[in-house]
Amino acid sequence: EPPDITARICGICPVAYQTSACWAVEDACGVEVTGQIRLMRRLLYCGEWIESHALHIFLLHAPDFLGYDGAIEMAADHPAVVERGLRIKKAGNDLMDVVGGRSIHPVNVRVGGFYRMPTREELRAVRGRLERALEDAVATVGLVAGFDVPEMEQPYEYVSLRAESGYPIEAGSVVTSSGGAFPVREFGEHIREFHVEHSNALHARLDGSPEPYVVGPLARYSLNSDRLSPLARDAAADAGLGPTCRNPFRSIVVRAVELVEALSEALRIIDGWRD
């Protein structure tokens, strides 16, 4: 039940919670997930990144930079931009449908694997849409890199996963910008979560520090930019990103680079898939 229950935490990023629930139960039971199941789990996560990052970039974040109340208002003056975002999001949704059974709260995920593995033909059927979305994603990096942003840097600690190989999309160990490292199962020994009166959201501190820490695209990129695929690495360089990024106003650029990464990785997995 935990994967299905935790998926309901969010309709935009259900796979994050669902996958975490699977890893936790599998770890508790001594189950090691390998081979094609790991690849398929990563592919499902790519689908979520594609639709979620596209929604964030085009519908939530870009209107702020372009001076609109929301995407509806922005679409009146920039219809091609909004259409591109919806096209990318649709490609991610289609991939989640094939792998997860549906794009909102996937139902094909279970502890230890999947109820049904998609066939190579089913995966190949969405490849064309993903390839078009990849072209759109590369163009998106160029678009958002041109937004006017303030110059600033945030000093906070970055915390992210880092995998043995590849960009950390769905698995890895925890690393920090100050050189810390620990396995995910030791999360509770290093991260203290607590409630505050004014919020229903948990607050957290790392290893007793009184300062907050930062997760998400900026942290992932800054701690893993050397693990990007060649196309994503080139897109980051063209956007003027260095190996790290501490300007929160440029997080939209980093998220667009991760969009390129997720699409590149999805195509790599599909092209190498054998039933």
CSV table of C-alpha atoms in Angstrom, one decimal:
chain,number,residue,atom,x,y,z
A,1,GLU,CA,0.0,0.0,0.0
A,2,PRO,CA,2.7,2.7,0.7
A,3,PRO,CA,3.6,3.3,-2.9
A,4,ASP,CA,-0.1,4.0,-3.8
A,5,ILE,CA,-0.7,6.1,-0.7
A,6,THR,CA,2.4,8.2,-1.0
A,7,ALA,CA,1.8,8.9,-4.7
A,8,ARG,CA,-1.2,10.9,-3.6
A,9,ILE,CA,1.0,13.5,-1.8
A,10,CYS,CA,1.3,15.3,-5.2
A,11,GLY,CA,-0.4,15.1,-8.5
A,12,ILE,CA,2.6,16.7,-10.4
A,13,CYS,CA,5.4,14.7,-8.9
A,14,PRO,CA,3.9,11.5,-7.6
A,15,VAL,CA,6.8,9.3,-8.8
A,16,ALA,CA,9.2,11.0,-6.3
A,17,TYR,CA,7.1,9.9,-3.4
A,18,GLN,CA,6.2,6.5,-4.9
A,19,THR,CA,9.8,5.6,-5.7
A,20,SER,CA,10.9,6.7,-2.2
A,21,ALA,CA,8.3,4.5,-0.7
A,22,CYS,CA,9.5,1.5,-2.8
A,23,TRP,CA,13.1,2.1,-1.9
A,24,ALA,CA,12.3,2.3,1.8
A,25,VAL,CA,10.2,-0.9,1.9
A,26,GLU,CA,12.7,-2.8,-0.2
A,27,ASP,CA,15.5,-1.7,2.1
A,28,ALA,CA,13.6,-2.7,5.1
A,29,CYS,CA,12.9,-6.2,3.6
A,30,GLY,CA,16.4,-6.7,2.2
A,31,VAL,CA,15.2,-6.6,-1.4
A,32,GLU,CA,17.8,-5.5,-4.0
A,33,VAL,CA,16.3,-4.1,-7.3
A,34,THR,CA,18.6,-4.5,-10.3
A,35,GLY,CA,18.7,-4.6,-14.0
A,36,GLN,CA,15.7,-3.8,-16.1
A,37,ILE,CA,13.5,-2.9,-13.1
A,38,ARG,CA,16.0,-0.2,-12.1
A,39,LEU,CA,16.1,1.1,-15.7
A,40,MET,CA,12.4,1.2,-16.0
A,41,ARG,CA,12.1,2.9,-12.6
A,42,ARG,CA,14.5,5.5,-13.9
A,43,LEU,CA,12.6,5.9,-17.1
A,44,LEU,CA,9.4,6.5,-15.2
A,45,TYR,CA,11.2,9.1,-13.2
A,46,CYS,CA,12.4,10.8,-16.4
A,47,GLY,CA,8.7,11.0,-17.5
A,48,GLU,CA,7.9,12.8,-14.3
A,49,TRP,CA,10.8,15.2,-14.6
A,50,ILE,CA,9.8,16.0,-18.2
A,51,GLU,CA,6.2,16.9,-17.4
A,52,SER,CA,7.0,18.5,-14.0
A,53,HIS,CA,9.9,20.6,-15.1
A,54,ALA,CA,8.0,21.7,-18.2
A,55,LEU,CA,5.0,22.8,-16.0
A,56,HIS,CA,7.3,24.6,-13.6
A,57,ILE,CA,9.3,26.4,-16.3
A,58,PHE,CA,6.5,27.5,-18.6
A,59,LEU,CA,3.4,27.8,-16.4
A,60,LEU,CA,4.7,28.7,-13.0
A,61,HIS,CA,8.1,30.4,-13.4
A,62,ALA,CA,8.3,32.1,-16.9
A,63,PRO,CA,5.3,34.4,-16.3
A,64,ASP,CA,7.1,36.0,-13.4
A,65,PHE,CA,10.1,36.9,-15.6
A,66,LEU,CA,8.0,38.1,-18.5
A,67,GLY,CA,5.7,40.2,-16.3
A,68,TYR,CA,2.4,38.3,-16.4
A,69,ASP,CA,0.0,37.1,-13.7
A,70,GLY,CA,0.0,33.6,-15.1
A,71,ALA,CA,0.4,31.4,-18.2
A,72,ILE,CA,-3.1,32.2,-19.4
A,73,GLU,CA,-2.2,35.9,-19.7
A,74,MET,CA,1.2,35.1,-21.1
A,75,ALA,CA,-0.3,32.9,-23.8
A,76,ALA,CA,-2.1,35.9,-25.3
A,77,ASP,CA,1.3,37.5,-26.2
A,78,HIS,CA,3.5,34.5,-26.4
A,79,PRO,CA,1.4,31.6,-27.7
A,80,ALA,CA,4.4,29.8,-29.2
A,81,VAL,CA,6.2,29.7,-25.8
A,82,VAL,CA,3.2,28.3,-24.0
A,83,GLU,CA,2.5,25.8,-26.8
A,84,ARG,CA,6.1,24.6,-26.5
A,85,GLY,CA,5.7,24.0,-22.8
A,86,LEU,CA,2.5,22.1,-23.2
A,87,ARG,CA,4.0,20.0,-26.0
A,88,ILE,CA,7.0,19.0,-23.7
A,89,LYS,CA,4.7,18.3,-20.8
A,90,LYS,CA,2.5,16.1,-23.0
A,91,ALA,CA,5.5,14.0,-24.0
A,92,GLY,CA,6.3,13.4,-20.3
A,93,ASN,CA,2.7,12.5,-19.6
A,94,ASP,CA,2.7,10.1,-22.5
A,95,LEU,CA,5.8,8.4,-21.2
A,96,MET,CA,4.3,8.1,-17.7
A,97,ASP,CA,1.2,6.6,-19.2
A,98,VAL,CA,3.2,3.8,-20.9
A,99,VAL,CA,5.5,3.0,-17.9
A,100,GLY,CA,3.3,3.9,-14.9
A,101,GLY,CA,-0.2,3.1,-16.2
A,102,ARG,CA,-1.3,6.7,-16.0
A,103,SER,CA,0.3,10.1,-15.7
A,104,ILE,CA,-1.4,11.2,-12.5
A,105,HIS,CA,-0.7,8.9,-9.5
A,106,PRO,CA,0.8,6.0,-11.6
A,107,VAL,CA,-0.8,2.6,-10.8
A,108,ASN,CA,1.7,0.2,-12.3
A,109,VAL,CA,4.3,0.6,-9.6
A,110,ARG,CA,4.8,-1.9,-6.8
A,111,VAL,CA,7.4,-2.8,-4.3
A,112,GLY,CA,10.1,-4.8,-6.1
A,113,GLY,CA,9.2,-3.7,-9.6
A,114,PHE,CA,6.1,-3.2,-11.7
A,115,TYR,CA,2.8,-5.0,-12.2
A,116,ARG,CA,3.5,-5.1,-16.0
A,117,MET,CA,6.6,-4.1,-17.9
A,118,PRO,CA,5.9,-2.1,-21.1
A,119,THR,CA,7.0,-3.8,-24.4
A,120,ARG,CA,9.7,-2.4,-26.7
A,121,GLU,CA,7.0,-1.5,-29.2
A,122,GLU,CA,5.1,0.5,-26.6
A,123,LEU,CA,8.2,2.4,-25.6
A,124,ARG,CA,9.2,3.1,-29.2
A,125,ALA,CA,5.7,4.5,-29.9
A,126,VAL,CA,6.4,7.5,-27.7
A,127,ARG,CA,10.0,8.0,-29.0
A,128,GLY,CA,9.1,10.5,-31.7
A,129,ARG,CA,7.3,12.7,-29.2
A,130,LEU,CA,10.3,12.6,-26.9
A,131,GLU,CA,12.7,13.4,-29.7
A,132,ARG,CA,10.6,16.5,-30.6
A,133,ALA,CA,10.4,17.4,-27.0
A,134,LEU,CA,14.2,17.2,-26.7
A,135,GLU,CA,14.6,19.8,-29.5
A,136,ASP,CA,12.1,22.0,-27.7
A,137,ALA,CA,14.0,21.6,-24.4
A,138,VAL,CA,17.3,22.7,-26.0
A,139,ALA,CA,15.5,25.7,-27.3
A,140,THR,CA,14.0,26.3,-23.9
A,141,VAL,CA,17.5,26.6,-22.3
A,142,GLY,CA,18.3,29.3,-24.7
A,143,LEU,CA,15.0,31.1,-24.1
A,144,VAL,CA,15.3,31.2,-20.3
A,145,ALA,CA,19.0,32.0,-20.3
A,146,GLY,CA,18.0,35.3,-21.9
A,147,PHE,CA,15.8,36.3,-19.0
A,148,ASP,CA,17.0,39.4,-17.1
A,149,VAL,CA,17.9,38.4,-13.6
A,150,PRO,CA,19.6,40.1,-10.6
A,151,GLU,CA,23.1,39.2,-9.8
A,152,MET,CA,23.3,37.5,-6.4
A,153,GLU,CA,24.6,34.3,-4.8
A,154,GLN,CA,23.0,32.4,-1.9
A,155,PRO,CA,25.5,31.1,0.7
A,156,TYR,CA,23.5,28.1,1.9
A,157,GLU,CA,24.6,24.5,2.0
A,158,TYR,CA,23.6,22.4,-1.0
A,159,VAL,CA,22.3,18.9,-0.4
A,160,SER,CA,21.7,16.4,-3.2
A,161,LEU,CA,21.9,12.8,-4.2
A,162,ARG,CA,24.9,11.6,-6.2
A,163,ALA,CA,24.9,8.3,-8.0
A,164,GLU,CA,27.8,6.0,-8.9
A,165,SER,CA,27.3,7.0,-12.5
A,166,GLY,CA,25.0,9.3,-14.4
A,167,TYR,CA,22.9,12.2,-13.2
A,168,PRO,CA,21.0,11.5,-9.9
A,169,ILE,CA,17.5,11.3,-11.1
A,170,GLU,CA,16.0,8.5,-9.0
A,171,ALA,CA,18.7,7.1,-6.7
A,172,GLY,CA,22.1,7.6,-5.1
A,173,SER,CA,23.7,8.6,-1.8
A,174,VAL,CA,23.4,12.0,-0.1
A,175,VAL,CA,26.3,14.5,-0.6
A,176,THR,CA,26.7,18.1,0.5
A,177,SER,CA,28.6,21.1,-0.8
A,178,SER,CA,30.7,21.2,2.4
A,179,GLY,CA,32.0,17.7,1.6
A,180,GLY,CA,29.6,15.6,3.7
A,181,ALA,CA,28.4,12.3,2.4
A,182,PHE,CA,26.1,9.6,3.8
A,183,PRO,CA,23.7,6.8,2.6
A,184,VAL,CA,20.0,7.6,2.3
A,185,ARG,CA,19.2,5.1,5.1
A,186,GLU,CA,21.2,7.4,7.5
A,187,PHE,CA,18.9,10.4,6.7
A,188,GLY,CA,17.5,10.6,10.2
A,189,GLU,CA,21.0,10.7,11.7
A,190,HIS,CA,22.0,13.8,9.8
A,191,ILE,CA,18.7,15.6,9.0
A,192,ARG,CA,16.6,16.9,11.9
A,193,GLU,CA,13.0,17.7,10.9
A,194,PHE,CA,10.7,19.7,13.1
A,195,HIS,CA,7.4,21.7,13.2
A,196,VAL,CA,7.1,25.4,13.6
A,197,GLU,CA,3.8,27.1,14.7
A,198,HIS,CA,3.3,29.1,11.5
A,199,SER,CA,3.5,26.3,9.0
A,200,ASN,CA,2.2,22.8,8.3
A,201,ALA,CA,5.4,22.0,6.4
A,202,LEU,CA,8.3,20.4,8.2
A,203,HIS,CA,11.4,22.5,8.6
A,204,ALA,CA,14.8,20.8,8.5
A,205,ARG,CA,18.4,21.3,9.5
A,206,LEU,CA,21.6,19.4,8.5
A,207,ASP,CA,23.9,18.0,11.1
A,208,GLY,CA,23.0,20.5,13.8
A,209,SER,CA,23.5,23.6,11.7
A,210,PRO,CA,21.3,26.6,12.6
A,211,GLU,CA,21.1,27.5,8.9
A,212,PRO,CA,18.7,26.1,6.3
A,213,TYR,CA,20.0,24.0,3.4
A,214,VAL,CA,19.0,24.0,-0.3
A,215,VAL,CA,17.8,21.0,-2.4
A,216,GLY,CA,16.4,20.8,-5.9
A,217,PRO,CA,17.8,21.7,-9.3
A,218,LEU,CA,20.4,24.2,-8.0
A,219,ALA,CA,21.8,21.7,-5.5
A,220,ARG,CA,21.7,18.7,-7.9
A,221,TYR,CA,23.4,20.6,-10.7
A,222,SER,CA,26.1,22.1,-8.5
A,223,LEU,CA,27.0,18.8,-7.0
A,224,ASN,CA,26.6,16.7,-10.2
A,225,SER,CA,27.3,19.0,-13.3
A,226,ASP,CA,30.1,16.6,-14.2
A,227,ARG,CA,27.6,13.8,-14.6
A,228,LEU,CA,25.4,15.5,-17.2
A,229,SER,CA,25.0,13.9,-20.6
A,230,PRO,CA,27.0,15.6,-23.4
A,231,LEU,CA,23.9,17.4,-24.8
A,232,ALA,CA,22.9,18.8,-21.4
A,233,ARG,CA,26.4,19.8,-20.7
A,234,ASP,CA,26.7,21.7,-23.9
A,235,ALA,CA,23.3,23.4,-23.3
A,236,ALA,CA,24.5,24.5,-19.8
A,237,ALA,CA,27.7,25.9,-21.3
A,238,ASP,CA,25.8,27.8,-24.0
A,239,ALA,CA,23.6,29.2,-21.3
A,240,GLY,CA,26.6,30.6,-19.4
A,241,LEU,CA,26.4,28.2,-16.5
A,242,GLY,CA,29.6,27.2,-14.8
A,243,PRO,CA,30.1,23.9,-12.9
A,244,THR,CA,28.0,25.4,-10.0
A,245,CYS,CA,25.2,27.9,-9.7
A,246,ARG,CA,24.3,29.8,-6.6
A,247,ASN,CA,22.0,32.4,-8.1
A,248,PRO,CA,18.4,31.4,-7.3
A,249,PHE,CA,17.1,33.5,-10.1
A,250,ARG,CA,18.9,31.3,-12.5
A,251,SER,CA,17.3,28.1,-11.2
A,252,ILE,CA,14.9,28.3,-14.2
A,253,VAL,CA,17.9,27.9,-16.4
A,254,VAL,CA,19.2,24.9,-14.4
A,255,ARG,CA,15.8,23.3,-14.5
A,256,ALA,CA,15.7,23.7,-18.3
A,257,VAL,CA,19.1,21.9,-18.4
A,258,GLU,CA,17.7,19.1,-16.3
A,259,LEU,CA,14.8,18.9,-18.8
A,260,VAL,CA,17.4,18.3,-21.5
A,261,GLU,CA,19.0,15.7,-19.3
A,262,ALA,CA,15.8,13.8,-18.6
A,263,LEU,CA,14.8,13.7,-22.2
A,264,SER,CA,18.3,12.5,-23.3
A,265,GLU,CA,18.2,9.8,-20.7
A,266,ALA,CA,14.7,8.7,-21.6
A,267,LEU,CA,15.7,8.3,-25.2
A,268,ARG,CA,18.9,6.4,-24.2
A,269,ILE,CA,17.0,3.9,-22.1
A,270,ILE,CA,14.3,3.4,-24.8
A,271,ASP,CA,16.9,2.9,-27.6
A,272,GLY,CA,18.7,0.3,-25.5
A,273,TRP,CA,15.6,-1.6,-24.3
A,274,ARG,CA,15.2,-5.2,-25.0
A,275,ASP,CA,12.0,-7.2,-24.0
